[in-house]
Structure formats: C-alpha cells, structure tokens
Short mmCIF file of C-alpha atoms and ligand atoms in Angstrom, two decimals:
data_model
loop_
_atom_site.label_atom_id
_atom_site.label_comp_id
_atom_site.label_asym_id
_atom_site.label_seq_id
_atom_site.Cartn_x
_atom_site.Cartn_y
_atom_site.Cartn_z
CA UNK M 1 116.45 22.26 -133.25
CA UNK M 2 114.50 19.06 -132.21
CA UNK M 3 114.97 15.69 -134.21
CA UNK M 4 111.39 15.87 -135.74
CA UNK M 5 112.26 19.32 -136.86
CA UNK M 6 112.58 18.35 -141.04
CA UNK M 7 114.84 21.12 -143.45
CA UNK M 8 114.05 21.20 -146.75
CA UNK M 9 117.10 20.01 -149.14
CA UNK M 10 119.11 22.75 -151.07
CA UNK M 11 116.05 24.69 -153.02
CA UNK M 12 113.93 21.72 -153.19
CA UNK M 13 110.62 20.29 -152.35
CA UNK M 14 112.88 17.52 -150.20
CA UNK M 15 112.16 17.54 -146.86
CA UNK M 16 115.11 15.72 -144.70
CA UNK M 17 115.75 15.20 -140.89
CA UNK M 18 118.45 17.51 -139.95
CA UNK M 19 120.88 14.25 -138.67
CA UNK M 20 121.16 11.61 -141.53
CA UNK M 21 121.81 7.66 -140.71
CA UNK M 22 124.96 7.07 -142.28
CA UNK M 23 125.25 3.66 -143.19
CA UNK M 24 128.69 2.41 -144.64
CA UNK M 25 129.32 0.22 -141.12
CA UNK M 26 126.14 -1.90 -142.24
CA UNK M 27 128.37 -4.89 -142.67
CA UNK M 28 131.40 -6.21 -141.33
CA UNK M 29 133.37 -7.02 -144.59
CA UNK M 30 135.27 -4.34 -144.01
CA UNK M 31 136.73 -4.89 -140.79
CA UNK M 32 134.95 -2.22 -138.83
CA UNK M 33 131.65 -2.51 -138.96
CA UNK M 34 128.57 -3.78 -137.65
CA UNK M 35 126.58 -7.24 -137.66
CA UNK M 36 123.41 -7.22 -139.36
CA UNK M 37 121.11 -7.68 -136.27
CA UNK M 38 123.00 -4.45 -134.57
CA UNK M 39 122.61 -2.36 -137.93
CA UNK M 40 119.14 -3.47 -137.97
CA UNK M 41 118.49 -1.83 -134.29
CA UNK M 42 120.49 1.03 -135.43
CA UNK M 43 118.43 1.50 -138.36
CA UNK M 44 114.98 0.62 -136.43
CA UNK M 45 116.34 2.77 -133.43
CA UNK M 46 116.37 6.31 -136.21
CA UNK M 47 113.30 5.70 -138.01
CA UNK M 48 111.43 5.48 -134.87
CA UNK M 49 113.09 8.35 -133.35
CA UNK M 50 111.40 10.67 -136.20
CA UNK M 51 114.39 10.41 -138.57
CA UNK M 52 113.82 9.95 -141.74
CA UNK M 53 117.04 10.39 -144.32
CA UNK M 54 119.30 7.15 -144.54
CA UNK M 55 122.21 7.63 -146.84
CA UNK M 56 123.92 3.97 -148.54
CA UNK M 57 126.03 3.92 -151.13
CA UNK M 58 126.33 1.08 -154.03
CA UNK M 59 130.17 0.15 -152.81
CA UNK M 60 129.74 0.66 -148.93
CA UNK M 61 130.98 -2.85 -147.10
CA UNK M 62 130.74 -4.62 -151.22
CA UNK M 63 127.31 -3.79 -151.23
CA UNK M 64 125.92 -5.00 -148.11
CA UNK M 65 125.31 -1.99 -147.01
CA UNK M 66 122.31 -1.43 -149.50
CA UNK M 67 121.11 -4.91 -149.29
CA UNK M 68 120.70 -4.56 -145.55
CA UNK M 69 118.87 -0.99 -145.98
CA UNK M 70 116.74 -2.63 -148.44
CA UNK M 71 115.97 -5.66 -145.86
CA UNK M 72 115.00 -2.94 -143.04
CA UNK M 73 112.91 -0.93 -145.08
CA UNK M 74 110.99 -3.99 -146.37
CA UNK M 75 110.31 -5.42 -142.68
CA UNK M 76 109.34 -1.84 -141.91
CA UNK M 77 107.06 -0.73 -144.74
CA UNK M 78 108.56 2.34 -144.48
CA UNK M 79 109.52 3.07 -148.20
CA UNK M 80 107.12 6.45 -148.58
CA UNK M 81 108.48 7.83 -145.40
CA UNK M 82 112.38 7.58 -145.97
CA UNK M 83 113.91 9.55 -148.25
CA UNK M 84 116.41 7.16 -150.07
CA UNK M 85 119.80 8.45 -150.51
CA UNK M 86 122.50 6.04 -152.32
CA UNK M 87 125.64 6.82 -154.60
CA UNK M 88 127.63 5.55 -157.59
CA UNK M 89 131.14 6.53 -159.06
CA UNK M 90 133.40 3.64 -157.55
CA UNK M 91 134.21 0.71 -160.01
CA UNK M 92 132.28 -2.32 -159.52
CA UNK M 93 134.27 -4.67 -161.73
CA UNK M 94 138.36 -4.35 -162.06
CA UNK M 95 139.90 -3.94 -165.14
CA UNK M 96 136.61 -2.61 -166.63
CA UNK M 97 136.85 1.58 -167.42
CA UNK M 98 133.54 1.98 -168.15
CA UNK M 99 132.18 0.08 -164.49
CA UNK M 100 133.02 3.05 -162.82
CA UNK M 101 133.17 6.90 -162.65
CA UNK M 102 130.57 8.96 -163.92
CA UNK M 103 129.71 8.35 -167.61
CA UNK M 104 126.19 7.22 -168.90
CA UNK M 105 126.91 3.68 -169.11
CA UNK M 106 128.69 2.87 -165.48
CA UNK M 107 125.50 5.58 -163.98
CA UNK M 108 122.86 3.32 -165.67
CA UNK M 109 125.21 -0.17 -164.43
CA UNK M 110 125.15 1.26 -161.17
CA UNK M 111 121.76 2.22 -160.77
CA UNK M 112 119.93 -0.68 -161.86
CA UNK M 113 122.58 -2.86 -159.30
CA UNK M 114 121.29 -0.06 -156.13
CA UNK M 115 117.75 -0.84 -157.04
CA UNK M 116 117.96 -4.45 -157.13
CA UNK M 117 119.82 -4.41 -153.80
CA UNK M 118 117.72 -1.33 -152.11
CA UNK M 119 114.57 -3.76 -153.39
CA UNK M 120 112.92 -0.33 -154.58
CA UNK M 121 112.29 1.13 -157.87
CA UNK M 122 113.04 4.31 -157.16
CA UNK M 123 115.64 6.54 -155.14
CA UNK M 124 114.84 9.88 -153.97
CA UNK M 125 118.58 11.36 -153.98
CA UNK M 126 120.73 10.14 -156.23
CA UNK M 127 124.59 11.20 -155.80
CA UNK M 128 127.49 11.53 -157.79
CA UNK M 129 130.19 9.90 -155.22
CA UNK M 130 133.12 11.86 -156.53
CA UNK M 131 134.56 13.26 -159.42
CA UNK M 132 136.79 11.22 -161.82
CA UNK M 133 137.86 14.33 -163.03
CA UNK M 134 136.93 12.79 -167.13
CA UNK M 135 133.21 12.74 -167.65
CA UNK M 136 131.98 16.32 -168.73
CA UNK M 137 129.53 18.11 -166.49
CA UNK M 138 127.03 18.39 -169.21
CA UNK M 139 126.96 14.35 -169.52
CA UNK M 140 126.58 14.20 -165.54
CA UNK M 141 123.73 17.02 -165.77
CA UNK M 142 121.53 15.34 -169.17
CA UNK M 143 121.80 11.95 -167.53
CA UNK M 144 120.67 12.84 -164.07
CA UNK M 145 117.94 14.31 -166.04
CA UNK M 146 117.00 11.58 -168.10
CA UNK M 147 116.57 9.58 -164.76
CA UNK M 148 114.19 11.93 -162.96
CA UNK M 149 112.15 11.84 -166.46
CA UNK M 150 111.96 7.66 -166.37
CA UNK M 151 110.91 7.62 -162.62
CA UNK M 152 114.05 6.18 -161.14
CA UNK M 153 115.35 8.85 -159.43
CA UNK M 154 113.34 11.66 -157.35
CA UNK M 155 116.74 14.70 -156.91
CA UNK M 156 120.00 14.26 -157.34
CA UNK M 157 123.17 15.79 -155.23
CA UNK M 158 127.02 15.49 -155.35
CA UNK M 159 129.78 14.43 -153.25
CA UNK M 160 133.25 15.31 -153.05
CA UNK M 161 133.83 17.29 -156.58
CA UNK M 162 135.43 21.01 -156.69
CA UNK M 163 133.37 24.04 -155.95
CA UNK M 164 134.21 24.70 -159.96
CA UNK M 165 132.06 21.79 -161.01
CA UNK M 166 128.91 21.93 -158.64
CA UNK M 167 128.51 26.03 -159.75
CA UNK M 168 129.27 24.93 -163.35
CA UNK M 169 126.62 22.34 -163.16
CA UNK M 170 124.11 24.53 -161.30
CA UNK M 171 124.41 27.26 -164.00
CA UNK M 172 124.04 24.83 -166.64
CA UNK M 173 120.56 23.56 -165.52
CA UNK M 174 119.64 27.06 -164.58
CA UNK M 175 120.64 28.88 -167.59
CA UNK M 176 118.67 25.59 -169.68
CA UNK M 177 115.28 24.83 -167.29
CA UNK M 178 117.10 21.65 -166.47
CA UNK M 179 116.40 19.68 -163.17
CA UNK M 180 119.98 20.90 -161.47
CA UNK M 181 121.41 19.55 -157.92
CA UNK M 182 119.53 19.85 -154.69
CA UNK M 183 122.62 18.90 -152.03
CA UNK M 184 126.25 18.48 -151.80
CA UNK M 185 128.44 16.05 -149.90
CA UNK M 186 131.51 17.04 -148.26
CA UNK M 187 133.81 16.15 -145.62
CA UNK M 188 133.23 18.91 -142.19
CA UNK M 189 134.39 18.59 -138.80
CA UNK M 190 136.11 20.45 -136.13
CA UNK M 191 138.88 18.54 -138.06
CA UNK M 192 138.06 19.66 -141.19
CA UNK M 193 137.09 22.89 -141.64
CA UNK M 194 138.35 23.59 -145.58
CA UNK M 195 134.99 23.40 -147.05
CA UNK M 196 134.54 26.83 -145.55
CA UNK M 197 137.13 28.23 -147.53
CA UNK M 198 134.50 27.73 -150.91
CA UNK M 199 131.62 25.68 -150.63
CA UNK M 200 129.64 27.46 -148.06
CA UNK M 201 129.21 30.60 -149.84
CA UNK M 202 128.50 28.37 -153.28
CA UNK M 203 126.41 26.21 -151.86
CA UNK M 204 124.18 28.92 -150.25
CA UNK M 205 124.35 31.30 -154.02
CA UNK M 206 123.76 28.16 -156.50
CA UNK M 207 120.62 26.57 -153.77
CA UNK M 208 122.81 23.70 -152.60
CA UNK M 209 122.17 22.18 -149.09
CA UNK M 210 125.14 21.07 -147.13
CA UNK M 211 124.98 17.23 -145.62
CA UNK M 212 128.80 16.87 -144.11
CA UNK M 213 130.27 13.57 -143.69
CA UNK M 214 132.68 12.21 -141.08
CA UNK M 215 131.34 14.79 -138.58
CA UNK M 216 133.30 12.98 -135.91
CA UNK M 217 136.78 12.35 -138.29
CA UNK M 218 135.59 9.03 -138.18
CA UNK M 219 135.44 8.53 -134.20
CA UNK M 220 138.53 10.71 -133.51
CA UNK M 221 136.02 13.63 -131.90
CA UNK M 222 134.43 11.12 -129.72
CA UNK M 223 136.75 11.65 -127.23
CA UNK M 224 137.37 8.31 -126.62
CA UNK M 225 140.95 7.86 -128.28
CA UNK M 226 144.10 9.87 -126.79
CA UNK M 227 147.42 10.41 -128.50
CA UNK M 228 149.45 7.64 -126.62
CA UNK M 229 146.26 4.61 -127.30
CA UNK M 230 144.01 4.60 -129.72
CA UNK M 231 143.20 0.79 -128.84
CA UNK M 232 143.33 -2.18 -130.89
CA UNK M 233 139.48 -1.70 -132.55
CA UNK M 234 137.63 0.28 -134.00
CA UNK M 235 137.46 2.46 -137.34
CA UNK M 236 140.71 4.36 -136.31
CA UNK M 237 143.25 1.91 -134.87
CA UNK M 238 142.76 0.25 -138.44
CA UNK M 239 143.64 4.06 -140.22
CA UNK M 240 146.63 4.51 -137.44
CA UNK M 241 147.96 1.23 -138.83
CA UNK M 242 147.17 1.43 -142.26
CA UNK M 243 150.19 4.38 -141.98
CA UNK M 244 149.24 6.06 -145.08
CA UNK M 245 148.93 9.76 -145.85
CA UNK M 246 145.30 10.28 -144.38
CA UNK M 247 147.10 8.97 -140.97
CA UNK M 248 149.24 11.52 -140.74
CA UNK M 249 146.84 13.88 -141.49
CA UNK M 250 144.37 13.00 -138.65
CA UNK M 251 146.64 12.36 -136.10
CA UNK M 252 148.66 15.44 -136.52
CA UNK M 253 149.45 17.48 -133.38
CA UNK M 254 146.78 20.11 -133.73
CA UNK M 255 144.28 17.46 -134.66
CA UNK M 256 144.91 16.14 -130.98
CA UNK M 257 144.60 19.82 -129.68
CA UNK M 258 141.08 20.01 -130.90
CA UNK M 259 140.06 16.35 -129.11
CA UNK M 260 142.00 18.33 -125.91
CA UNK M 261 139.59 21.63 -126.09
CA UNK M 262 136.82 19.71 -127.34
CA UNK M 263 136.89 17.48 -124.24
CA UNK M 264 137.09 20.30 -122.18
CA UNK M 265 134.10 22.34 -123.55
CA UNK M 266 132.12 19.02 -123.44
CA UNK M 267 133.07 18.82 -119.49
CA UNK M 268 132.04 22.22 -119.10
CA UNK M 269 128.41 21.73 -121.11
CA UNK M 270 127.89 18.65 -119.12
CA UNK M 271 127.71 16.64 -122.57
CA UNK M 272 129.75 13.95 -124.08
CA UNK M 273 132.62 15.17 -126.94
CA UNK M 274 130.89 13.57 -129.75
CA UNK M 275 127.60 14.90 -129.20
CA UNK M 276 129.29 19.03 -129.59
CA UNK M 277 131.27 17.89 -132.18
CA UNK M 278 127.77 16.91 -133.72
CA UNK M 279 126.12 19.85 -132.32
CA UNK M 280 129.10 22.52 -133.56
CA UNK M 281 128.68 20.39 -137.39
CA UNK M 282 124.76 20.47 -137.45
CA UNK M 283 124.84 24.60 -136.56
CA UNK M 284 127.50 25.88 -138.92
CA UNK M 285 125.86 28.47 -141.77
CA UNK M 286 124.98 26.49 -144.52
CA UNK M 287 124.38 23.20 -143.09
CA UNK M 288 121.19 21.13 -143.49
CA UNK M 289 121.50 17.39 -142.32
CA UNK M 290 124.77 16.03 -140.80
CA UNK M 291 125.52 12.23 -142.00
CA UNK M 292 125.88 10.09 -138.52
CA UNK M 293 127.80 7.43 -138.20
CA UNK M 294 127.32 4.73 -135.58
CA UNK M 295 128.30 1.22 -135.03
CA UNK M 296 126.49 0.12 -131.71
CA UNK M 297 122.70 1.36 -130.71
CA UNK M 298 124.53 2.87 -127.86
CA UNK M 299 126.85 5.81 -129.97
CA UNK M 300 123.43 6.45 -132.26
CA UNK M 301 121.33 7.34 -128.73
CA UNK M 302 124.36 9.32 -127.94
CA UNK M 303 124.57 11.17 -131.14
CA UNK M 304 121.23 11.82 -131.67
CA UNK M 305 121.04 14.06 -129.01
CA UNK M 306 123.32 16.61 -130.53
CA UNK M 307 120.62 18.84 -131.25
CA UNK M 308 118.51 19.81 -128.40
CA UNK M 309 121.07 22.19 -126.75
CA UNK M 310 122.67 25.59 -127.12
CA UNK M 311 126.20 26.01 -126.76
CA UNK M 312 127.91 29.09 -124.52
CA UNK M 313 129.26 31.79 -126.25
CA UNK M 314 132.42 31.00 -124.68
CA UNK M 315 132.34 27.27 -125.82
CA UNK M 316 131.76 28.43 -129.22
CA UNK M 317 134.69 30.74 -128.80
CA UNK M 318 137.34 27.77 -127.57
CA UNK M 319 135.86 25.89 -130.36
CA UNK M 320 136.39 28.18 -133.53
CA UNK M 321 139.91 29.42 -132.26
CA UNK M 322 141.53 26.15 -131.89
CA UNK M 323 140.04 24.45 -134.79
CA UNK M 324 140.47 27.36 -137.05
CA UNK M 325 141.61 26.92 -140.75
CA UNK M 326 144.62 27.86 -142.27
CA UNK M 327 144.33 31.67 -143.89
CA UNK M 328 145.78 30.87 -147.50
CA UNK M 329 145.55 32.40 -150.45
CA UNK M 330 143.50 33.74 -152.09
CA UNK M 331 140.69 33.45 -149.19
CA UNK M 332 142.70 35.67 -146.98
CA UNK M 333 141.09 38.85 -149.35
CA UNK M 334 137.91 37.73 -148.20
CA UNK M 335 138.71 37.77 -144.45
CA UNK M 336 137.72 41.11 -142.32
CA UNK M 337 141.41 43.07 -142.41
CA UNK M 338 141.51 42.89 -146.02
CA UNK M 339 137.40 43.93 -146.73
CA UNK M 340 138.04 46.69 -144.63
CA UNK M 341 140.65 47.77 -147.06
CA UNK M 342 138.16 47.46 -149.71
CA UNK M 343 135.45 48.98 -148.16
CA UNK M 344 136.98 51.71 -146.51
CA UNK M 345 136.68 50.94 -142.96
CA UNK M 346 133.01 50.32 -143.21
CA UNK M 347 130.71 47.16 -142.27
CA UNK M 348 128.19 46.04 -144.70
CA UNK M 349 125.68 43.17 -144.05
CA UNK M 350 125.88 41.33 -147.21
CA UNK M 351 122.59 40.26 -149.12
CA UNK M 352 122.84 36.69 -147.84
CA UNK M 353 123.24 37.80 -144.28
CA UNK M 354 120.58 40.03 -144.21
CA UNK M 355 118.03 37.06 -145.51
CA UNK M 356 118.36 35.82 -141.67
N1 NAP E 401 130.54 10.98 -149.58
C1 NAP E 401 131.61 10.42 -149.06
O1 NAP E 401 132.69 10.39 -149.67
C2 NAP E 401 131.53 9.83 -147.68
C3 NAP E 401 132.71 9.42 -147.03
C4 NAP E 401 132.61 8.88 -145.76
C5 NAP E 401 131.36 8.74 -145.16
N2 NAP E 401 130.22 9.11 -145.83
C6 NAP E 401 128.87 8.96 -145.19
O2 NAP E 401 128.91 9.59 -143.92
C7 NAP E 401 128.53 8.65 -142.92
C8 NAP E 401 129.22 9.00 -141.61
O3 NAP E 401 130.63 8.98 -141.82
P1 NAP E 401 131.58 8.43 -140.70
O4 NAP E 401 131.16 7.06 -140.33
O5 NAP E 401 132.96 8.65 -141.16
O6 NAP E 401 131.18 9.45 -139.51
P2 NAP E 401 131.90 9.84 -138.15
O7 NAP E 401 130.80 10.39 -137.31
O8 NAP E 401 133.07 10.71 -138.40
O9 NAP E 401 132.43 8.48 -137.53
C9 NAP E 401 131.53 7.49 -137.13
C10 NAP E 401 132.27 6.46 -136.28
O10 NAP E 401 132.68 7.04 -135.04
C11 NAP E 401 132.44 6.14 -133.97
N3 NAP E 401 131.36 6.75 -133.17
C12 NAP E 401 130.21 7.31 -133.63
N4 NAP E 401 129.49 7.83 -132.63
C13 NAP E 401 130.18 7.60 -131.50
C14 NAP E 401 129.94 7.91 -130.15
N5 NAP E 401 128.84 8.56 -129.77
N6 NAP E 401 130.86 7.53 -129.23
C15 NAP E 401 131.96 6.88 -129.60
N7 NAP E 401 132.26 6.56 -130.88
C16 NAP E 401 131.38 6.92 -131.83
C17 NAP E 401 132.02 4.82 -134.61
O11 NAP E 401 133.18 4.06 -134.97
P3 NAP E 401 133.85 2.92 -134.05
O12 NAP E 401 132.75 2.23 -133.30
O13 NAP E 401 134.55 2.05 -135.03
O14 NAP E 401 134.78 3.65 -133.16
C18 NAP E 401 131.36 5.30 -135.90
O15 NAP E 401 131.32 4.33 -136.89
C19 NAP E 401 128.85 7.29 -143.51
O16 NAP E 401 128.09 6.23 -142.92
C20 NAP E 401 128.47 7.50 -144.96
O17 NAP E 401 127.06 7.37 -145.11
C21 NAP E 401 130.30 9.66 -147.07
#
C-alpha cells in the first residue's frame, strides 16, 4: 500500500496515514532522544512525504515532546491537515492522586496542559494511555463524551488496557448512542505477538482500528544490535543496563532468534531488517497505522519505505514460525486441531473472513 494511501480509523469518519510519526524521542531529556532541529526535519521530512497522523503524548521527554509538535505545526500551518493524536493517564505532579490516571479531574488537568503545549484548541484523537485499573469505564466513556460535545476533542482511542475493558466500553456507548472508541494502542512486533491472542478478533467485532507501538521492540528489529554488542547508545544499550525485568524479556534467546531470521529474510528481499519488521507489522489482519519511531532523518527515510513491497510466501513463512506465540490456555481451543474437533472435521470461513 503506498504512503498516500489514507485508512479510515476503527469505524470512523478518521482518515489516517497507514505509518504514524511517533514522537516520544522529540527531546533529549530522556537520554535517548533527539535535538529539536533533527525532530523538526523528522517531523517536516513525514508531513511532506504525504503523512499525516503524528502521535505525542502529554508525559513524552516531560512534555517536550508536545511543545515541539506544537512548534512544527505552527511554522507549518498544517493544523487542518494532521490529525492530532496525544495521551493522558501518567501523573504530572508527585504525591498528587488525582494528577494522574483516568478520573474526570486529572483528564480535564491533562487536557487543558496538551492544548496549551500542542498551541491548538482542539485534538482529533484523544487516548487513554493506560489503565489504572480504579476509574470505572462508565466515568472514562461520559467524560470522553463530554469532550467531543465542548469541541476539544474530535475521537477518542485507548492504549494499553485489557481486551475486557475496550469491549466493555464499546458496548456501553453502543447499547446507549454514546460516541464510543475509534482505535486502540498496543504493543506488536515480531517480538511481541500476544495481542493476537485477544485484541485482534475484538478489535475487528467492537470497530476498533489497531495502531501498534514499538514495531521495531524499540530498535532491537533493526538489525543493527547483536547478542554479544549492543553498543554504548542508543534506546537499547540504556534498557540492557537499566537490568530490569523488561531486559530480560527483550533480550531473551528467542528474541535474538527472530533478529537472526529476520536478518536473513531481509538479505533475501534485498531490504533492510527494520523496514520487514515494519512491513510484516503494517500487514497483519487488523492493523491500520503502525506508530514509527525514529531518531535521525536517516532511520524515518528508511522506515517509511516499509510499505511499497510484497513479501515471498516463503519469507512470510520463516517469519510467522520463528516468531510464533506461545499456545496457552485457553486460546489453544481456538487454534485449528481443536475447531476441527468442534466442527467435525469441516472448514468454515467465518463471517469476518468472508467480508474480505
Ligand atoms: N501507548 C504506549 O504505551 C506507547 C509506548 C511506547 C511508544 N508509543 C508510541 O510509539 C512510537 C514508536 O515507539 P518506539 O519508538 O518504541 O518504536 P520502535 O520502532 O520500536 O523503535 C524506534 C527506535 O528504533 C530505532 N530505529 C528506528 N528506525 C530505525 C532504523 N531504520 N534503523 C535503525 N534504528 C532505527 C531508533 O532508536 P535509536 O536511534 O535510539 O536506536 C528509534 O527511536 C513512540 O514514538 C510513541 O509515539 C506508545
């Protein structure tokens, strides 16, 4: 699918570019990011290659993030074209409960600090960052709603909550005419493939549209990092060091297996690692735009041409097999052996599957 190609968001009127600018290295507080004059090219660089979804939230990089998306949009009068993605949850004052999660009060605190930063009095998709697991859907669902009815936000999406919560909250605005989510946000990769166990199948029965984050496990599926060096920058040496649990989850054994095959398969397709990795995110069922990461103007021309090839059958093979989830209950009833048990040795092309 070409760049200028735009997918309409979930079952909305939204129309998005299928690769979203990611934008939580716009800023260098954090250690790993970029300066403001290359996040500026990065961000110029998109928008004039067609795109036109940039996604901020109000903590990425202590805010500078959305001041800097703010800045660019302002020098390039693009406000109408961009659809404006930013996020609240995380606490923006310690020691204060009600500055963060997702109750009224810390939504409306939030929102009204995005706006001033994103210079903009509206934002077209507003997300829930994550669950805190306290505030009850319903509060999440009338709020969201109230803010579409004052002007201030356009659609609304959520991040990194259970597949419980997003159906609950989708049946709730159904079942009441409400304005319900468009989008969710989830981690996907070749390294991280569990959203398939759930979320695909929701998100395509409740309307949601699927815009995976960390598509390259934060630079592992680059390529550029082996098992014995990861270097001494970048996002991941940083992680490596850090030694805690998420570590040793990304640089487990069959994490590295994947970077082997995917290497391989890239070699093969005469392409670089990141931009399959990319390609095998952006062309899994159920996905619409795939949040890009990039901290130099270089990796952004590289992964924006993720889309404009087909993979072999056999690539796609190599790919699936090694990168395949764990079967684990109770998904494993829903897997081909165990269907055939239940419908007696025959196929049937489920309603969703014949719609394509
Ligand atoms: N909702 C959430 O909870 C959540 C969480 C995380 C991220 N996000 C969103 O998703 C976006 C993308 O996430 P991510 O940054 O983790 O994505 P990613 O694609 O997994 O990693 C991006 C990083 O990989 C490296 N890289 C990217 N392209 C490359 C290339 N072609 N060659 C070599 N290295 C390359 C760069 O890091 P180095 O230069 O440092 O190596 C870059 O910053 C974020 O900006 C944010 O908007 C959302």
């Amino acid at each position: 699918m070409p760049f200028d190609t735009y997918k309409s968001l979930g079952r909305s009127g939204l129309k998005v570019s299928p690769l979203c600018l990611g934008t939580m290295t716009f800023g260098e507080d954090w250690g790993w990011g970029s300066s403001e004059t290359a996040a500026r090219e990065i961000f110029n660089h998109y928008v004039n290659a067609g795109g036109n979804f940039i996604d901020t939230a109000d903590g990425y990089v202590n805010g500078k993030s959305e001041e800097q998306v703010g800045k660019f949009i302002q020098e390039n009068k693009n406000r109408d074209q961009v659809v404006l993605a930013t996020k609240f949850t995380f606490s923006g004052q310690p020691g204060n409960p009600n500055a963060g999660g997702n109750g009224m009060k810390n939504m409306h605190r939030a929102l009204s600090g995005s706006l001033k930063r994103l210079q903009t009095d509206y934002i077209d998709l507003y997300w829930m960052h994550a669950w805190d697991r306290t505030t009850p859907v319903e509060e999440v669902l009338y709020s969201m709603n109230d803010l579409i009815r004052s002007g201030k936000v356009r659609y609304f999406g959520l991040s990194d909550v259970p597949s419980w919560y997003a159906a609950k909250m989708q049946t709730l605005a159904q079942a009441h005419g409400l304005h319900g989510p468009i989008a969710l946000q989830l981690e996907y990769s070749l390294v991280e493939r569990t959203i398939e166990y759930e979320f695909t199948e929701m998100a395509s029965e409740c309307g949601l549209g699927i815009c995976p984050w960390s598509p390259l496990g934060g630079g592992m599926l680059s390529g550029k990092y082996n098992k014995e060096d990861l270097g001494k920058d970048g996002r991941l040496s940083k992680i490596k060091d850090s030694g805690n649990e998420s570590s040793d989850k990304l640089f487990s054994e069959r994490n590295w297996q994947i970077v082997d095959a995917l290497k391989k398969v890239a070699a093969t397709e005469k392409k670089t690692a990141a931009q399959v990795a990319l390609h095998w995110v952006a062309t899994q069922p159920g996905i619409t735009s795939t949040i890009i990461g990039a901290t130099k103007i270089a990796q952004l021309q590289d992964n924006l041409g993720a889309l404009d090839f087909e993979l072999s059958a056999e690539s796609k093979e190599t790919l699936a097999k090694v990168s395949v989830p764990p079967h684990i209950h109770p998904y494993v009833f829903f897997g081909a052996q165990m269907q055939s048990m239940i419908n007696g040795g025959t196929q049937i092309v489920r309603w969703s599957q014949q719609l394509h």
